[in-house]
Coordinates of C-alpha atoms in Angstrom, one line a residue:
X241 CA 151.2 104.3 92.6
X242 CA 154.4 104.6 91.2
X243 CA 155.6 101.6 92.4
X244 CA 152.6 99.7 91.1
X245 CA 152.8 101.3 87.7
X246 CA 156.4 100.3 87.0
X247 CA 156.1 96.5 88.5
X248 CA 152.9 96.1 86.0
X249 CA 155.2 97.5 83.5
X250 CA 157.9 95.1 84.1
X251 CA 155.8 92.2 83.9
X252 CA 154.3 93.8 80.4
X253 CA 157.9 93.7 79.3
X254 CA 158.4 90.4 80.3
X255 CA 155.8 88.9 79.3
X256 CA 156.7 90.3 75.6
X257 CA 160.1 88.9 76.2
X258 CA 158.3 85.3 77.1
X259 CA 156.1 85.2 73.5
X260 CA 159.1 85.9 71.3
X261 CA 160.9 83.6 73.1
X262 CA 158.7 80.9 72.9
X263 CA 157.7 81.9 69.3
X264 CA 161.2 81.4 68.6
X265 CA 162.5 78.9 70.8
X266 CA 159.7 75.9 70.3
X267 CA 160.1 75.7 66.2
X268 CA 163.8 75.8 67.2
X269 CA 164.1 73.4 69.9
X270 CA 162.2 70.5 67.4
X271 CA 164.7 71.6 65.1
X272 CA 167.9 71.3 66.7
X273 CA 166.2 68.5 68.5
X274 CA 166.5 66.7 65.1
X275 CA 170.1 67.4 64.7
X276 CA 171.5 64.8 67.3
X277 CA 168.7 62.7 66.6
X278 CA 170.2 61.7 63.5
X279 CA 173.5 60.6 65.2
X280 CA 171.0 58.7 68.1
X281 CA 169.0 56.7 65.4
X282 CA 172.6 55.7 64.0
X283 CA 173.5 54.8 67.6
X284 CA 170.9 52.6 68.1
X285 CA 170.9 51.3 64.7
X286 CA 174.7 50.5 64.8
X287 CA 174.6 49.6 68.5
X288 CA 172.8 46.3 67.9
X289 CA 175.3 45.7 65.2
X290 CA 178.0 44.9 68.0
X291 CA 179.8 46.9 70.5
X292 CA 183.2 47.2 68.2
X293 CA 181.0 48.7 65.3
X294 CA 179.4 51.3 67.8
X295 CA 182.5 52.1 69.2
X296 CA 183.7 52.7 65.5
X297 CA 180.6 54.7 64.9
X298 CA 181.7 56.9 68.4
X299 CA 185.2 57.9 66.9
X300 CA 183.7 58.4 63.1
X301 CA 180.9 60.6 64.6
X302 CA 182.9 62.9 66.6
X303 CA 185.3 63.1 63.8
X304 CA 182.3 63.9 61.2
X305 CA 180.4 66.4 63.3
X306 CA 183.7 68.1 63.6
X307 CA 184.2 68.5 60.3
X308 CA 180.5 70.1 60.3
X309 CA 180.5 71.8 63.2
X310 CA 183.5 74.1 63.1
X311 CA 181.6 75.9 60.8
X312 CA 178.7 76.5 62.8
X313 CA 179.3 80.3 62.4
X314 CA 177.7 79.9 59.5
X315 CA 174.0 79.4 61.0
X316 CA 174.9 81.8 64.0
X317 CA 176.9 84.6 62.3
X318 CA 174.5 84.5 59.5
X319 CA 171.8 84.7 61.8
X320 CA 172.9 87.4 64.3
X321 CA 174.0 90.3 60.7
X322 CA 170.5 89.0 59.1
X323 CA 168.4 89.8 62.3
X324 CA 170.5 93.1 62.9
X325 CA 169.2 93.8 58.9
X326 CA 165.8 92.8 59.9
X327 CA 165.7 95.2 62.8
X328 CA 166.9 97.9 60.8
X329 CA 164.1 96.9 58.1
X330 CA 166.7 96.0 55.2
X331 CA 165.4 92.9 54.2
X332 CA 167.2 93.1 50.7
X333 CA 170.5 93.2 52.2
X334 CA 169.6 91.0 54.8
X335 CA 169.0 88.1 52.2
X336 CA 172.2 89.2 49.7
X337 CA 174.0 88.1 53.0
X338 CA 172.5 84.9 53.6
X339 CA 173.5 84.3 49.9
X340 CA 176.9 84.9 50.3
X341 CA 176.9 82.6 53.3
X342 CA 175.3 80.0 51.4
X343 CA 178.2 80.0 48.8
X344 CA 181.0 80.2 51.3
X345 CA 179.3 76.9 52.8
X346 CA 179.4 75.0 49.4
X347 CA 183.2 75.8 49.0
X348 CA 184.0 75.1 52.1
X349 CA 182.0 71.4 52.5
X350 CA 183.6 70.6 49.2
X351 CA 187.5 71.3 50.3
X352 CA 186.5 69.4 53.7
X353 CA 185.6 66.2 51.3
X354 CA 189.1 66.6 49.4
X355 CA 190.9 66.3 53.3
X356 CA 188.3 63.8 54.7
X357 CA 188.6 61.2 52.1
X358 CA 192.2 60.3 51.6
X359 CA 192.8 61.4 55.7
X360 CA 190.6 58.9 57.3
X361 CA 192.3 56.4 58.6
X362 CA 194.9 58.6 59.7
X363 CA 192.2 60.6 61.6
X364 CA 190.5 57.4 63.1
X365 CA 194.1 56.2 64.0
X366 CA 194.6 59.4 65.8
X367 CA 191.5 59.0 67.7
X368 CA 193.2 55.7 69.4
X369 CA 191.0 53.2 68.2
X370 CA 191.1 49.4 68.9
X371 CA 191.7 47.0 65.8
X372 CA 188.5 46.0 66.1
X373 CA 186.4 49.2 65.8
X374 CA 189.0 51.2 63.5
X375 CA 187.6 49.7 60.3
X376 CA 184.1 50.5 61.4
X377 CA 185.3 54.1 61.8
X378 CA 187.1 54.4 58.4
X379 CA 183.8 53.2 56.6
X380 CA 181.4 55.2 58.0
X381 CA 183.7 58.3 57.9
X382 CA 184.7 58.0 54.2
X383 CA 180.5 57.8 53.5
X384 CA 179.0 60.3 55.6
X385 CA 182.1 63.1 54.5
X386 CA 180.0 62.9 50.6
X387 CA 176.9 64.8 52.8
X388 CA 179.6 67.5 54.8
X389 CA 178.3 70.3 51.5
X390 CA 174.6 69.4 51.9
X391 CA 174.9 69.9 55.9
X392 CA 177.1 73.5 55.4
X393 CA 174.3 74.5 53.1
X394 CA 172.0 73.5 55.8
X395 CA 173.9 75.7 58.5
X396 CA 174.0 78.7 55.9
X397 CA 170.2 78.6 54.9
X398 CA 168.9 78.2 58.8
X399 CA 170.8 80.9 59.5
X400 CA 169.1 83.5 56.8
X401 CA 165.5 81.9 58.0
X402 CA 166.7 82.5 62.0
X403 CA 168.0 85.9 61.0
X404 CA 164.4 86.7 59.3
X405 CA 162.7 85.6 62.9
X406 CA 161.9 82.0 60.9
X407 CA 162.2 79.1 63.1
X408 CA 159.4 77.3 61.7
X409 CA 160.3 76.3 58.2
X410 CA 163.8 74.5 60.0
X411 CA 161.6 72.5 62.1
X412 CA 159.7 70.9 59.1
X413 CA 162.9 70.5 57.2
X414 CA 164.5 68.6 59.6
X415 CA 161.4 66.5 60.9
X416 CA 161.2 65.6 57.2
X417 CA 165.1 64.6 57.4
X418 CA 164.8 62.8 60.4
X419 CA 162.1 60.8 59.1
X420 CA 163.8 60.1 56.3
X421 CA 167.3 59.1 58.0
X422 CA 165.5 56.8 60.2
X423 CA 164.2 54.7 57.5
X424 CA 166.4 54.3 55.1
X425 CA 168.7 53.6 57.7
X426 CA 166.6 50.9 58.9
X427 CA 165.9 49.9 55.0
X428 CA 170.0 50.0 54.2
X429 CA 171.3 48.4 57.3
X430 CA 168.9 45.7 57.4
X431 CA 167.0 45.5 54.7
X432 CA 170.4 45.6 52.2
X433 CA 173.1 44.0 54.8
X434 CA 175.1 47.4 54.0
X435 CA 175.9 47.1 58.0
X436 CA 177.5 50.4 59.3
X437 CA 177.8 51.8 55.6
X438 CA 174.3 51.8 55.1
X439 CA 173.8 53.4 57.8
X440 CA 176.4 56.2 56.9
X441 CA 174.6 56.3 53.2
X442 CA 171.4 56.8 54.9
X443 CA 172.5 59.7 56.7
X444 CA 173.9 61.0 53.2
X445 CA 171.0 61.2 51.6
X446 CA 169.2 62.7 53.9
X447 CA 171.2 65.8 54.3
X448 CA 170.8 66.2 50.5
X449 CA 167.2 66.0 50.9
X450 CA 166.9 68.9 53.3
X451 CA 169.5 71.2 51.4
X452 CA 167.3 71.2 48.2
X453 CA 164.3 72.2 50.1
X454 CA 166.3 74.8 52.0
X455 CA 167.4 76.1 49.0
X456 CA 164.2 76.2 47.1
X457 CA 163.2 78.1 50.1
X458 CA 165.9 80.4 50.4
X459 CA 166.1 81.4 46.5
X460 CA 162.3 81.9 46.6
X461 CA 162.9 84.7 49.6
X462 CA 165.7 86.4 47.2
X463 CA 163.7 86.5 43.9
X464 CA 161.1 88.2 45.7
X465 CA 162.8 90.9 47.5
X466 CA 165.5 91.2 44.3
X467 CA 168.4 90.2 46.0
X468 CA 171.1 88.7 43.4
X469 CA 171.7 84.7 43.3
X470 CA 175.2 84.9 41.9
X471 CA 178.6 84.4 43.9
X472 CA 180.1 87.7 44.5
X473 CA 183.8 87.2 46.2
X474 CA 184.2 90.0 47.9
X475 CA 180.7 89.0 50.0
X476 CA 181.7 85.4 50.2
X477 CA 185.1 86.8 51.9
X478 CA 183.3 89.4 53.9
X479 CA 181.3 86.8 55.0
X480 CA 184.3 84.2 55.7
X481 CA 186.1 87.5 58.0
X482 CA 183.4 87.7 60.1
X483 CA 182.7 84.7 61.1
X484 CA 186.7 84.3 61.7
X485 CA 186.4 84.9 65.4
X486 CA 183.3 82.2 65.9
X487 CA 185.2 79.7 64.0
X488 CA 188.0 80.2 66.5
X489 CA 185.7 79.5 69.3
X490 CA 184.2 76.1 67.6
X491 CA 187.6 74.9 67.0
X492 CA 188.3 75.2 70.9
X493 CA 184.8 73.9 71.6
X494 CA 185.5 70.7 69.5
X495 CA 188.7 70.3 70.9
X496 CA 187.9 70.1 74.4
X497 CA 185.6 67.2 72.8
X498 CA 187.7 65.6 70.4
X499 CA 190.5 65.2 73.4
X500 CA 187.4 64.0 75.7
X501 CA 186.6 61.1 73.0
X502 CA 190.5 60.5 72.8
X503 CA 190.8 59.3 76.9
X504 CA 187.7 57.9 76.4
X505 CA 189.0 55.5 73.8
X506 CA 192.4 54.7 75.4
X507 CA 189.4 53.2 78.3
X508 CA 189.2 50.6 76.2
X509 CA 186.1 49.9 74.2
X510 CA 183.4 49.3 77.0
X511 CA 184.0 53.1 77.7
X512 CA 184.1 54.8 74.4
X513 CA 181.0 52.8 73.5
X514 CA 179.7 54.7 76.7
X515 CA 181.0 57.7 76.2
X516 CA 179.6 57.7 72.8
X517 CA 176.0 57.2 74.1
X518 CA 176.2 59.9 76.8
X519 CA 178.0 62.6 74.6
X520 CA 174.9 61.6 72.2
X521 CA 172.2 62.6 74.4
X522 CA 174.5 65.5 76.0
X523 CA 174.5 66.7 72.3
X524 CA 170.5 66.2 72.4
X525 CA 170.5 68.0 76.0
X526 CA 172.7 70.8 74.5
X527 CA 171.0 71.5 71.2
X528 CA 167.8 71.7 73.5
X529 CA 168.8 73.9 75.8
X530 CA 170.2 76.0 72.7
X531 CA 167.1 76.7 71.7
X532 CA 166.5 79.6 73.7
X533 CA 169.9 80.6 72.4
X534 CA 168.6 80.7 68.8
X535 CA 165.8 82.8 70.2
X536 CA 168.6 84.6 71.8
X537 CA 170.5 85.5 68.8
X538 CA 167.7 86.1 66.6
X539 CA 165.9 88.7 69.3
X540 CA 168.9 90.2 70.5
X541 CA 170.1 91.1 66.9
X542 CA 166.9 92.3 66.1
X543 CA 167.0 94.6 68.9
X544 CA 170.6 95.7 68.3
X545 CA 169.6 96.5 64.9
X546 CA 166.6 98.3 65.8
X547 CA 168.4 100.7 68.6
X548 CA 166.7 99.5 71.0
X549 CA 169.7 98.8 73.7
X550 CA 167.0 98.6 76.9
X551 CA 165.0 96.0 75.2
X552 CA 168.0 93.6 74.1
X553 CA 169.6 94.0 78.2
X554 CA 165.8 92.9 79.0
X555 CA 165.6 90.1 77.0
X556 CA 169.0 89.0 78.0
X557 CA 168.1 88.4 81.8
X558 CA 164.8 87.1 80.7
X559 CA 166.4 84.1 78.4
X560 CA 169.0 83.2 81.2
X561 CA 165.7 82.3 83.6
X562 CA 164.6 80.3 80.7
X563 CA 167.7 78.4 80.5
X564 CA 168.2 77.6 84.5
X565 CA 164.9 76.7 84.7
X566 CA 165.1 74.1 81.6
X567 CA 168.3 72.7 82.8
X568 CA 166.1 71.9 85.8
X569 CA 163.5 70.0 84.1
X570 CA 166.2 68.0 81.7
X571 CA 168.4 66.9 84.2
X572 CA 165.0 65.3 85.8
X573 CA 164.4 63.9 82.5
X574 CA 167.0 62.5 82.4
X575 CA 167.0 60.5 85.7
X576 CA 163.7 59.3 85.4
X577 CA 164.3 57.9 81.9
X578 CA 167.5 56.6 82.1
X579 CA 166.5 53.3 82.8
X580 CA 163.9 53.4 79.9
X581 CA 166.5 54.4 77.0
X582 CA 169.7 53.7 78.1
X583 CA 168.6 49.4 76.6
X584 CA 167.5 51.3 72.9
X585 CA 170.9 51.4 72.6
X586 CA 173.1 48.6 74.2
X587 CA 173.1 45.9 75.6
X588 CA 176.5 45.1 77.1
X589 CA 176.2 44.7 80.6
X590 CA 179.9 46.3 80.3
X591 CA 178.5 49.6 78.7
X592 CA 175.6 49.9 80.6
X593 CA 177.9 49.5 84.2
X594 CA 180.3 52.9 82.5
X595 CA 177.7 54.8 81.7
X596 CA 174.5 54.7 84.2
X597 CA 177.2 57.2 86.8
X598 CA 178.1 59.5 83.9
X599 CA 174.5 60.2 82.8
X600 CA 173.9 61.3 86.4
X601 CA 177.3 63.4 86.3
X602 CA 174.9 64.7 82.8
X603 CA 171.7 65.3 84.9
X604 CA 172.9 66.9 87.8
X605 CA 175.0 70.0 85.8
X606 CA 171.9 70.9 83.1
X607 CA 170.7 74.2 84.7
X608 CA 174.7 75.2 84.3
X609 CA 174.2 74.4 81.1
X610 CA 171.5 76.3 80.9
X611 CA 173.0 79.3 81.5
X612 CA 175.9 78.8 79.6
X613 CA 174.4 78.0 76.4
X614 CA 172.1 81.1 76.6
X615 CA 174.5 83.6 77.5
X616 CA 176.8 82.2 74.7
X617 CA 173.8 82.6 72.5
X618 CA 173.1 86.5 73.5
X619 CA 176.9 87.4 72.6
X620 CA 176.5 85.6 69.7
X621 CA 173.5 87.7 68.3
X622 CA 174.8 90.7 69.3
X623 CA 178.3 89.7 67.3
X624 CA 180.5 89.9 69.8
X625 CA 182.7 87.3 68.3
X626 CA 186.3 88.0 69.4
X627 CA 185.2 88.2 72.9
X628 CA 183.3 84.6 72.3
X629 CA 187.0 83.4 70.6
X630 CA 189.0 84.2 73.7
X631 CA 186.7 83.0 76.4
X632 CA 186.9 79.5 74.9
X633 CA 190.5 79.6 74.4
X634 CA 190.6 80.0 78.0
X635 CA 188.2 76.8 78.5
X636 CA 190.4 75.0 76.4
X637 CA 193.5 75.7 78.4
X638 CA 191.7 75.2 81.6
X639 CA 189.8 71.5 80.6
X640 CA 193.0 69.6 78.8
X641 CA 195.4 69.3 81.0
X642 CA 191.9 68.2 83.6
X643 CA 191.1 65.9 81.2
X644 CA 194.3 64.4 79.7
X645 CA 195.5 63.5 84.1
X646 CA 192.2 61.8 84.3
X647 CA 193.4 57.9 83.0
X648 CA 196.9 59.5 84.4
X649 CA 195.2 59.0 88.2
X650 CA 193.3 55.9 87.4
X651 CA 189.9 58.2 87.1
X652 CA 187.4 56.3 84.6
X653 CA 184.6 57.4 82.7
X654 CA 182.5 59.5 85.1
X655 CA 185.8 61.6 86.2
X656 CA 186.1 62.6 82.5
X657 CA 182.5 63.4 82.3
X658 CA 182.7 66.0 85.7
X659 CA 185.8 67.4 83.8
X660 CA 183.3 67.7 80.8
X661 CA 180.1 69.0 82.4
X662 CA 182.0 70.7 85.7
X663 CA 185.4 72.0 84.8
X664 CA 184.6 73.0 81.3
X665 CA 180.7 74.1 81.4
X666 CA 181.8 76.0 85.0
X667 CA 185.1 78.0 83.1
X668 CA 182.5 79.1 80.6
X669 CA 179.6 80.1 82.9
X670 CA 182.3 83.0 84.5
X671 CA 183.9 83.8 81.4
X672 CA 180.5 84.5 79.5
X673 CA 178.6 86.0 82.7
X674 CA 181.4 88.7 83.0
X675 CA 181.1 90.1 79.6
X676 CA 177.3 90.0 80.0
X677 CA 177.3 91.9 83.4
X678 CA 179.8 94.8 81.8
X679 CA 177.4 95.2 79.1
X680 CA 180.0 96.1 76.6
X681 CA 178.2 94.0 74.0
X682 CA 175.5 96.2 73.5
X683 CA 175.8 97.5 70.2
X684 CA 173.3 99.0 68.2
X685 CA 173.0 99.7 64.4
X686 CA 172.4 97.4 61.4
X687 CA 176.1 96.7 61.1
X688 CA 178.6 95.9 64.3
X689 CA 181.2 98.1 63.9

């Protein structure tokens, strides 16, 4: 009887763990969804341009989501201390938090701008490439750095709504974005002849759009529960140490892309055009997949916060399943479409030979992914930071020297992808299941100490 009574108990608990996850996770997946969808309607947009101006759009967009995406810790830091608040049922203090990271994000996307402008053609030059698709690069860069404030303010602001167990009111923002990136990029590329500018200046505005509806949003929340809308520097610093450690980790992370677009161009142009498409979708595969790690860092901070140590080691093993089990079903996807989207965005028989192997190499190592991007998302809710800074320092060490030998031994496109989705994804997968099996993460209270 015993026996019986704790196995019905265990699938209770799961099947709690299974509605907050999916509460969570769905709104999230269409959101993040909509993230690399931008960059794939500019793809597609650009591709039929010519191969040299969708090469130049490659370089230019891993550049650009660089500059963004280093400060990613301000959606996941900001999330993990607002859901801790939330589980401690501080709401107040939860939102003054989300404020301050909403201000550090405005200064910070403005200083990018002042490196990003004048820098550009160094940068692009840096990235190795060709005379034909350099300019390309340059244009596009110098227009889409004007929207780098309007997508920090976007990180901060999901990051309060995440925190505050809100996935929903990101998805509609950035379903409204999307829609509106994919037409006027269609009305400013063609329509206007702007070529790959107009595309950029699509992009621009749309990020605009979504940060005044975020903030409309967000200063609504804080007028309600009193929280204060002014600056307040020692927050805005507070907020800038801890997110210190996470920063360090997306600087690795974009490294270990940045060199991987770098050998891709030195290919020649055939495979960074490729390499552009495939990193694309493996963006779109990733940001999926990180859904449950949003639902991750929200639930697992809420738990933390809340004291409730049993029910955050529950929900841990309960979110990696998830994330197996959806690598699964993507890298299927992705197979059985390949031949159905791979023509949406070129149609150089050159392009098309580099990448149809590499989108396999993508396929086949999605339920690693999986795991990775959900363990990676429990440490992150439950701030474990530093830890999350030296495991990717150790990926970085690992993939460069993989990846730099690959044109070095005569290895073309899909050897630089297995040192992508094998080497790299497999250092992380033992590096983030190690600190989740000694369980020294698990910290409660409304504040990590």
């Amino acid at each position: 009887m015993g026996e019986t009574t704790d196995t019905a108990s265990t699938r209770a608990t799961m099947r709690r763990h299974d509605r907050e996850i999916v509460a969570l996770a769905l709104p999230a997946f269409g959101a993040l969804v909509a993230e690399p969808l931008f960059v794939m309607v500019d793809s597609a947009i650009v591709g039929h341009l010519g191969t040299p101006q969708l090469a130049g759009l490659g370089v230019a967009a891993a550049l650009l989501q660089t500059g963004v995406n280093v400060f990613v810790f301000l959606a996941y830091a900001t999330t993990a201390a607002v859901a801790r608040r939330v589980g401690a049922d501080d709401l107040p203090a939860a939102i003054r938090q989300g404020m301050d990271g909403i201000w550090l994000a405005l200064l910070l996307g403005l200083t990018v701008i002042a490196v990003v402008l004048p820098a550009a053609p160094a940068l692009v030059d840096l990235f190795g490439a060709s005379a034909t698709a350099a300019p390309h690069a340059v244009t596009y860069l110098r227009v889409s750095a004007l929207g780098i404030p309007a997508m920090l303010v976007v990180l901060a602001a999901t990051g309060v709504l995440r925190g505050l167990q809100d996935t929903r009111t990101p998805l509609y923002v950035a379903v409204g974005g999307f829609s509106a990136n994919a037409a006027l990029n269609v009305l400013l590329v063609y329509g206007f002849g702007l070529g790959i500018a107009g595309s950029a200046w699509g992009t621009v505005l749309a990020q605009w759009s979504m940060t005044t509806v975020y903030l409309c949003v967000v200063v609504r929340g804080a007028r309600r529960h009193g929280a204060s809308l002014r600056p307040d520097a020692a927050g805005i610093r507070a907020c800038a140490q801890a997110g210190a450690p996470l920063l360090i980790r997306t600087l690795s992370l974009r490294a270990v892309l940045m060199i991987a677009t770098a050998v891709a161009a030195r290919l020649g142009d055939a495979d960074i055009a490729a390499h552009q498409i495939a990193l694309t979708l493996w963006s779109l595969l990733a940001f999926a997949l990180d859904a449950i790690a949003i639902a991750g860092q929200a639930i697992i901070g809420r738990y933390l916060g809340g004291e409730d140590a049993a029910g955050a080691r529950a929900a841990c093993r309960r979110m990696v399943q998830w994330g197996v089990v959806s690598g699964v079903v993507l890298g299927l996807l992705v197979v059985a479409a390949r031949p159905f989207f791979m023509p949406l965005f070129t149609s150089d028989g050159a392009v098309i030979a580099e990448l149809t192997p590499a989108l396999l190499v993508v396929a086949l190592t999605q339920p690693l992914a999986g795991a990775v991007f959900v363990l990676d998302g429990v440490l992150m809710g439950a701030g474990d930071g530093p830890y999350l800074a030296g495991a990717m320092l150790v990926t970085l060490a690992v993939f460069a020297p993989a990846a730099l030998l690959v044109p070095t031994l005569g290895g073309g496109l899909t050897a630089l992808w297995w040192t992508i989705a094998g080497v790299m994804m497999g250092v992380r997968l033992v590096t983030l299941w190690v600190r989740a099996r000694s369980g020294r993460w698990v910290v409660t209270g409304a504040v990590r100490d």
